[in-house]
């Protein structure tokens, strides 16, 4: 019957003018628990009427559009979310395959129209940006990406038809390596083996919704704020690296952390698909009370610090076979 959840799907297209919807050009492989909301302030008007039942009018306030989308980590499928949440207008390097996409935070993001068929009807969400991107996973579980989306408007609409589907590639949690180097050094130089149990990295843009008196209840613009990047890495306590990083925490010694995902699916020749997240920063807290499968683990919390040598506060690279986005 109509409205069954399995009927749902997502599509997206890059907007020329933020908030002016465009036809979708690409299927997006988001998990079934991804969704959007369109809220508004309900203005029940109360008056002095000499009676207890004094709500005599009702008006609508501005709308607030947002949502959460989730997807397994993928070197190929993550590109649009990075354009919406890290830096817009990025193109890959590489004359042929492979293609390397490199993202460091920019002053502008790509605006997108997201089409969502919820199983019952289609929705058009215009002016979409990613307010935050969260990467999480564990060695014996999944590697996931979750994006909090801000939109400018949302209406019932018929989704774009006949977009081609594909077989997406995804990365499992075990396909992960940790590197920790000196601040200002070369990311990925020193592997930390037998150490990392699970991880969480959250990049936040601090987006805001701007409203103008233009006789419309929709947001007129999405503003961007200061960057925030934090990570939590769970270390096996018995590993020498755990004591080393505790000493670095105690001394406020800055470090350069790389999480590398993939490196197993071949693109061509010896080139493989991968995602790396590089975060220069300092340990701001260490929780010594964790356990995992009968052993002690430590949770180290990292605060990013801009690295003037490498010229980034966070860098995400994705190598795949894609020459273009959207």
Short mmCIF file of C-alpha atoms in Angstrom, two decimals:
data_model
loop_
_atom_site.label_atom_id
_atom_site.label_comp_id
_atom_site.label_asym_id
_atom_site.label_seq_id
_atom_site.Cartn_x
_atom_site.Cartn_y
_atom_site.Cartn_z
CA UNK A 1 0.00 0.00 0.00
CA UNK A 2 1.04 3.64 -0.35
CA UNK A 3 3.10 5.09 2.45
CA UNK A 4 5.21 2.00 3.10
CA UNK A 5 8.66 3.00 4.34
CA UNK A 6 10.58 0.90 1.82
CA UNK A 7 9.30 3.21 -0.91
CA UNK A 8 11.39 6.13 0.42
CA UNK A 9 14.48 7.57 -1.28
CA UNK A 10 16.64 10.71 -1.49
CA UNK A 11 18.01 12.72 -4.41
CA UNK A 12 20.03 15.95 -4.65
CA UNK A 13 21.11 18.67 -7.03
CA UNK A 14 23.45 21.66 -6.74
CA UNK A 15 21.73 25.05 -6.61
CA UNK A 16 22.92 28.11 -8.50
CA UNK A 17 21.08 30.47 -6.12
CA UNK A 18 20.71 29.27 -2.55
CA UNK A 19 17.08 28.52 -1.78
CA UNK A 20 15.99 28.37 -5.43
CA UNK A 21 15.27 24.71 -5.97
CA UNK A 22 16.68 22.77 -8.91
CA UNK A 23 15.94 19.35 -10.31
CA UNK A 24 17.93 16.60 -8.64
CA UNK A 25 20.78 15.10 -10.62
CA UNK A 26 22.01 12.35 -8.32
CA UNK A 27 20.54 9.62 -6.16
CA UNK A 28 21.77 9.77 -2.58
CA UNK A 29 22.19 6.59 -0.55
CA UNK A 30 21.05 7.69 2.91
CA UNK A 31 19.87 5.19 5.52
CA UNK A 32 16.11 4.70 6.15
CA UNK A 33 16.25 6.58 9.48
CA UNK A 34 17.26 9.79 7.65
CA UNK A 35 14.48 12.40 7.58
CA UNK A 36 13.53 16.10 7.51
CA UNK A 37 11.18 18.33 9.48
CA UNK A 38 9.41 21.60 8.76
CA UNK A 39 8.54 23.37 11.98
CA UNK A 40 7.07 26.77 12.80
CA UNK A 41 6.20 28.76 15.85
CA UNK A 42 2.50 28.42 16.62
CA UNK A 43 1.19 31.82 17.60
CA UNK A 44 -2.00 31.29 19.58
CA UNK A 45 -3.35 34.80 20.25
CA UNK A 46 -4.84 35.41 23.69
CA UNK A 47 -6.85 38.50 24.57
CA UNK A 48 -8.51 40.00 27.61
CA UNK A 49 -12.07 38.84 26.97
CA UNK A 50 -13.47 38.32 30.46
CA UNK A 51 -13.43 34.54 29.95
CA UNK A 52 -11.00 31.68 30.40
CA UNK A 53 -11.30 30.53 26.80
CA UNK A 54 -9.56 33.60 25.42
CA UNK A 55 -7.64 32.27 22.39
CA UNK A 56 -9.42 34.18 19.63
CA UNK A 57 -6.92 34.02 16.76
CA UNK A 58 -4.10 31.87 15.42
CA UNK A 59 -1.25 32.88 13.07
CA UNK A 60 1.85 31.19 11.69
CA UNK A 61 5.42 32.23 12.44
CA UNK A 62 8.46 31.62 10.19
CA UNK A 63 9.29 28.05 9.25
CA UNK A 64 12.38 26.18 10.42
CA UNK A 65 13.57 23.47 8.02
CA UNK A 66 16.13 20.87 8.99
CA UNK A 67 16.93 17.21 9.04
CA UNK A 68 19.44 14.48 9.69
CA UNK A 69 20.88 12.21 7.01
CA UNK A 70 23.10 9.20 7.63
CA UNK A 71 25.20 6.99 5.40
CA UNK A 72 27.97 4.43 5.76
CA UNK A 73 31.38 5.98 5.09
CA UNK A 74 32.33 5.93 1.41
CA UNK A 75 35.11 7.53 -0.61
CA UNK A 76 32.68 8.00 -3.50
CA UNK A 77 29.35 8.78 -1.81
CA UNK A 78 30.66 11.35 0.69
CA UNK A 79 31.60 14.07 -1.83
CA UNK A 80 28.30 15.99 -1.86
CA UNK A 81 28.12 16.13 1.94
CA UNK A 82 31.67 17.50 2.06
CA UNK A 83 30.76 20.16 -0.52
CA UNK A 84 27.73 21.12 1.61
CA UNK A 85 29.58 21.00 4.93
CA UNK A 86 33.32 21.66 4.52
CA UNK A 87 33.98 23.70 1.38
CA UNK A 88 32.02 24.37 -1.79
CA UNK A 89 33.35 24.43 -5.33
CA UNK A 90 36.04 21.78 -4.81
CA UNK A 91 37.18 19.80 -7.85
CA UNK A 92 39.46 16.75 -7.82
CA UNK A 93 43.05 16.49 -8.95
CA UNK A 94 44.33 13.76 -11.26
CA UNK A 95 44.48 13.75 -15.04
CA UNK A 96 42.83 10.34 -15.20
CA UNK A 97 41.80 7.92 -12.47
CA UNK A 98 42.19 8.00 -9.55
CA UNK A 99 40.68 11.34 -8.55
CA UNK A 100 41.74 12.94 -5.28
CA UNK A 101 39.30 15.34 -3.61
CA UNK A 102 40.83 17.53 -0.89
CA UNK A 103 38.67 19.55 1.49
CA UNK A 104 39.80 22.15 4.00
CA UNK A 105 37.22 24.52 5.53
CA UNK A 106 36.27 27.40 3.26
CA UNK A 107 34.22 30.56 3.56
CA UNK A 108 31.41 29.25 1.38
CA UNK A 109 29.53 25.98 1.01
CA UNK A 110 27.57 24.47 -1.87
CA UNK A 111 23.81 24.90 -1.51
CA UNK A 112 21.72 21.92 -2.58
CA UNK A 113 18.17 20.94 -3.23
CA UNK A 114 17.38 17.63 -1.55
CA UNK A 115 14.39 15.67 -2.80
CA UNK A 116 12.91 13.24 -0.31
CA UNK A 117 10.20 10.74 -1.07
CA UNK A 118 9.12 9.65 2.41
CA UNK A 119 7.14 6.62 1.24
CA UNK A 120 3.87 8.54 1.05
CA UNK A 121 4.75 11.71 -0.90
CA UNK A 122 7.60 13.77 -2.27
CA UNK A 123 9.24 16.75 -0.60
CA UNK A 124 11.47 19.44 -2.05
CA UNK A 125 13.94 20.90 0.47
CA UNK A 126 15.72 23.96 -0.93
CA UNK A 127 18.79 25.83 0.29
CA UNK A 128 20.35 22.86 2.08
CA UNK A 129 23.70 23.05 3.86
CA UNK A 130 25.38 20.74 6.37
CA UNK A 131 25.58 22.36 9.79
CA UNK A 132 27.67 19.49 11.12
CA UNK A 133 29.33 16.30 9.94
CA UNK A 134 29.96 13.49 12.40
CA UNK A 135 32.22 10.55 11.57
CA UNK A 136 31.99 7.63 13.97
CA UNK A 137 32.74 3.94 14.12
CA UNK A 138 34.58 1.10 15.77
CA UNK A 139 37.02 -1.61 14.78
CA UNK A 140 34.34 -4.31 15.10
CA UNK A 141 31.41 -2.22 13.85
CA UNK A 142 30.39 0.17 11.11
CA UNK A 143 32.02 3.41 9.97
CA UNK A 144 29.23 5.98 9.63
CA UNK A 145 28.71 9.59 8.60
CA UNK A 146 25.87 11.71 9.98
CA UNK A 147 25.02 15.20 8.72
CA UNK A 148 22.74 17.74 10.37
CA UNK A 149 21.11 19.65 7.50
CA UNK A 150 19.78 23.23 7.54
CA UNK A 151 17.30 24.13 4.79
CA UNK A 152 15.69 27.38 3.70
CA UNK A 153 12.34 26.01 2.50
CA UNK A 154 10.40 22.76 2.19
CA UNK A 155 7.34 22.01 0.09
CA UNK A 156 5.39 19.03 -1.23
CA UNK A 157 6.68 18.31 -4.74
CA UNK A 158 7.10 15.53 -7.27
CA UNK A 159 10.67 14.17 -7.26
CA UNK A 160 12.76 14.20 -10.40
CA UNK A 161 12.20 10.99 -12.32
CA UNK A 162 14.50 8.47 -14.01
CA UNK A 163 17.75 9.25 -12.19
CA UNK A 164 20.21 6.42 -12.68
CA UNK A 165 21.07 4.16 -9.78
CA UNK A 166 24.48 2.64 -9.04
CA UNK A 167 26.20 0.12 -6.80
CA UNK A 168 27.68 2.28 -4.01
CA UNK A 169 30.96 1.40 -2.31
CA UNK A 170 31.27 1.61 1.46
CA UNK A 171 34.01 1.20 4.06
CA UNK A 172 33.76 -1.03 7.12
CA UNK A 173 35.03 -0.09 10.58
CA UNK A 174 37.92 -2.58 10.47
CA UNK A 175 39.27 -0.81 7.37
CA UNK A 176 40.69 1.93 9.59
CA UNK A 177 44.20 2.97 10.62
CA UNK A 178 45.37 5.60 13.11
CA UNK A 179 48.44 7.80 12.71
CA UNK A 180 49.70 10.30 15.29
CA UNK A 181 52.54 12.70 14.49
CA UNK A 182 54.09 15.87 15.77
CA UNK A 183 52.12 19.08 15.32
CA UNK A 184 53.23 20.73 12.07
CA UNK A 185 54.64 17.46 10.75
CA UNK A 186 53.47 15.25 7.90
CA UNK A 187 50.14 13.56 8.59
CA UNK A 188 50.19 9.79 8.18
CA UNK A 189 53.90 9.29 8.94
CA UNK A 190 53.68 7.38 12.22
CA UNK A 191 51.18 4.53 12.49
CA UNK A 192 49.69 3.71 15.89
CA UNK A 193 49.00 -0.03 15.66
CA UNK A 194 47.00 -2.10 18.12
CA UNK A 195 45.67 1.06 19.75
CA UNK A 196 42.39 2.44 18.35
CA UNK A 197 39.12 0.81 19.45
CA UNK A 198 36.55 3.36 18.33
CA UNK A 199 36.35 6.99 17.23
CA UNK A 200 34.12 10.01 16.78
CA UNK A 201 34.95 13.20 14.87
CA UNK A 202 32.50 16.10 14.70
CA UNK A 203 32.94 19.16 12.49
CA UNK A 204 30.50 21.99 13.19
CA UNK A 205 29.82 25.12 11.12
CA UNK A 206 27.48 26.87 13.58
CA UNK A 207 24.99 27.75 10.84
CA UNK A 208 22.23 30.26 11.45
CA UNK A 209 18.93 30.98 9.71
CA UNK A 210 18.45 34.59 8.60
CA UNK A 211 14.92 35.93 8.05
CA UNK A 212 13.99 39.06 6.11
CA UNK A 213 10.78 41.07 5.93
CA UNK A 214 9.98 40.01 2.36
CA UNK A 215 6.45 38.74 2.96
CA UNK A 216 7.68 35.16 3.21
CA UNK A 217 7.88 32.73 6.10
CA UNK A 218 10.95 30.98 4.65
CA UNK A 219 14.51 31.70 5.71
CA UNK A 220 16.18 34.23 3.42
CA UNK A 221 19.74 33.04 3.96
CA UNK A 222 21.86 30.57 5.87
CA UNK A 223 24.84 32.15 7.67
CA UNK A 224 28.09 30.42 8.60
CA UNK A 225 29.93 30.84 11.90
CA UNK A 226 33.30 29.91 13.40
CA UNK A 227 34.60 26.40 12.76
CA UNK A 228 34.63 23.84 15.56
CA UNK A 229 36.31 20.44 15.31
CA UNK A 230 36.46 17.90 18.12
CA UNK A 231 37.36 14.22 18.20
CA UNK A 232 37.14 11.38 20.69
CA UNK A 233 39.48 8.41 20.25
CA UNK A 234 39.29 5.33 22.45
CA UNK A 235 42.76 3.87 23.09
CA UNK A 236 43.64 0.43 24.39
CA UNK A 237 45.08 1.33 27.81
CA UNK A 238 47.84 -1.29 27.78
CA UNK A 239 49.33 0.11 24.56
CA UNK A 240 52.47 2.21 24.99
CA UNK A 241 50.83 4.89 22.86
CA UNK A 242 48.16 5.40 25.53
CA UNK A 243 50.78 6.42 28.11
CA UNK A 244 52.57 8.55 25.51
CA UNK A 245 49.44 10.51 24.66
CA UNK A 246 48.50 10.88 28.33
CA UNK A 247 51.89 12.54 28.84
CA UNK A 248 51.19 14.77 25.84
CA UNK A 249 47.82 15.66 27.36
CA UNK A 250 49.48 16.50 30.68
CA UNK A 251 52.04 18.72 28.96
CA UNK A 252 49.52 20.30 26.52
CA UNK A 253 51.71 19.08 23.66
CA UNK A 254 49.93 19.53 20.36
CA UNK A 255 49.62 16.54 18.01
CA UNK A 256 48.64 15.78 14.40
CA UNK A 257 46.09 12.95 14.13
CA UNK A 258 45.13 11.10 10.96
CA UNK A 259 42.30 8.61 10.62
CA UNK A 260 42.64 6.63 7.40
CA UNK A 261 39.75 4.57 6.03
CA UNK A 262 39.73 2.11 3.15
CA UNK A 263 42.80 1.31 1.02
CA UNK A 264 41.30 -2.05 -0.01
CA UNK A 265 39.12 -1.42 -3.09
CA UNK A 266 41.17 -0.98 -6.25
CA UNK A 267 40.41 1.92 -8.60
CA UNK A 268 43.10 1.10 -11.16
CA UNK A 269 46.56 -0.39 -10.93
CA UNK A 270 47.81 0.01 -7.38
CA UNK A 271 45.53 2.99 -6.63
CA UNK A 272 42.79 2.33 -4.10
CA UNK A 273 39.79 4.14 -2.67
CA UNK A 274 40.31 5.84 0.68
CA UNK A 275 39.20 8.63 3.01
CA UNK A 276 41.56 10.41 5.40
CA UNK A 277 40.70 12.88 8.16
CA UNK A 278 43.62 14.98 9.44
CA UNK A 279 43.18 16.96 12.67
CA UNK A 280 45.94 19.02 14.28
CA UNK A 281 45.15 19.76 17.89
CA UNK A 282 45.67 19.14 21.59
CA UNK A 283 44.18 16.62 24.00
CA UNK A 284 41.74 18.50 26.24
CA UNK A 285 40.52 15.58 28.36
CA UNK A 286 41.29 11.93 29.10
CA UNK A 287 38.68 9.59 30.56
CA UNK A 288 40.50 6.72 32.27
CA UNK A 289 37.39 4.77 33.30
CA UNK A 290 36.42 2.96 30.10
CA UNK A 291 36.28 -0.77 29.44
CA UNK A 292 36.00 -2.84 26.28
CA UNK A 293 35.81 -6.65 26.02
CA UNK A 294 37.37 -7.17 29.49
CA UNK A 295 40.21 -4.66 29.07
CA UNK A 296 40.77 -1.09 30.22
CA UNK A 297 40.44 1.64 27.59
CA UNK A 298 41.04 5.39 27.70
CA UNK A 299 38.95 7.98 25.85
CA UNK A 300 41.07 10.90 24.61
CA UNK A 301 39.25 14.08 23.58
CA UNK A 302 40.96 16.23 20.96
CA UNK A 303 40.39 19.97 20.40
CA UNK A 304 41.53 21.16 16.98
CA UNK A 305 44.21 23.85 16.71
CA UNK A 306 44.93 25.52 13.36
CA UNK A 307 48.24 24.26 11.95
CA UNK A 308 50.03 27.13 10.21
CA UNK A 309 52.62 24.80 8.66
CA UNK A 310 50.06 22.53 6.99
CA UNK A 311 47.57 25.43 6.63
CA UNK A 312 44.47 23.69 7.96
CA UNK A 313 42.50 23.05 11.11
CA UNK A 314 41.02 19.93 9.57
CA UNK A 315 41.57 18.27 6.21
CA UNK A 316 39.51 15.53 4.59
CA UNK A 317 40.67 13.74 1.47
CA UNK A 318 38.72 11.22 -0.58
CA UNK A 319 40.24 9.23 -3.42
CA UNK A 320 37.82 7.65 -5.89
CA UNK A 321 37.04 7.45 -9.59
CA UNK A 322 34.66 10.43 -9.68
CA UNK A 323 35.61 13.33 -11.95
CA UNK A 324 32.61 15.49 -11.02
CA UNK A 325 30.10 15.95 -8.21
CA UNK A 326 26.31 16.20 -8.28
#
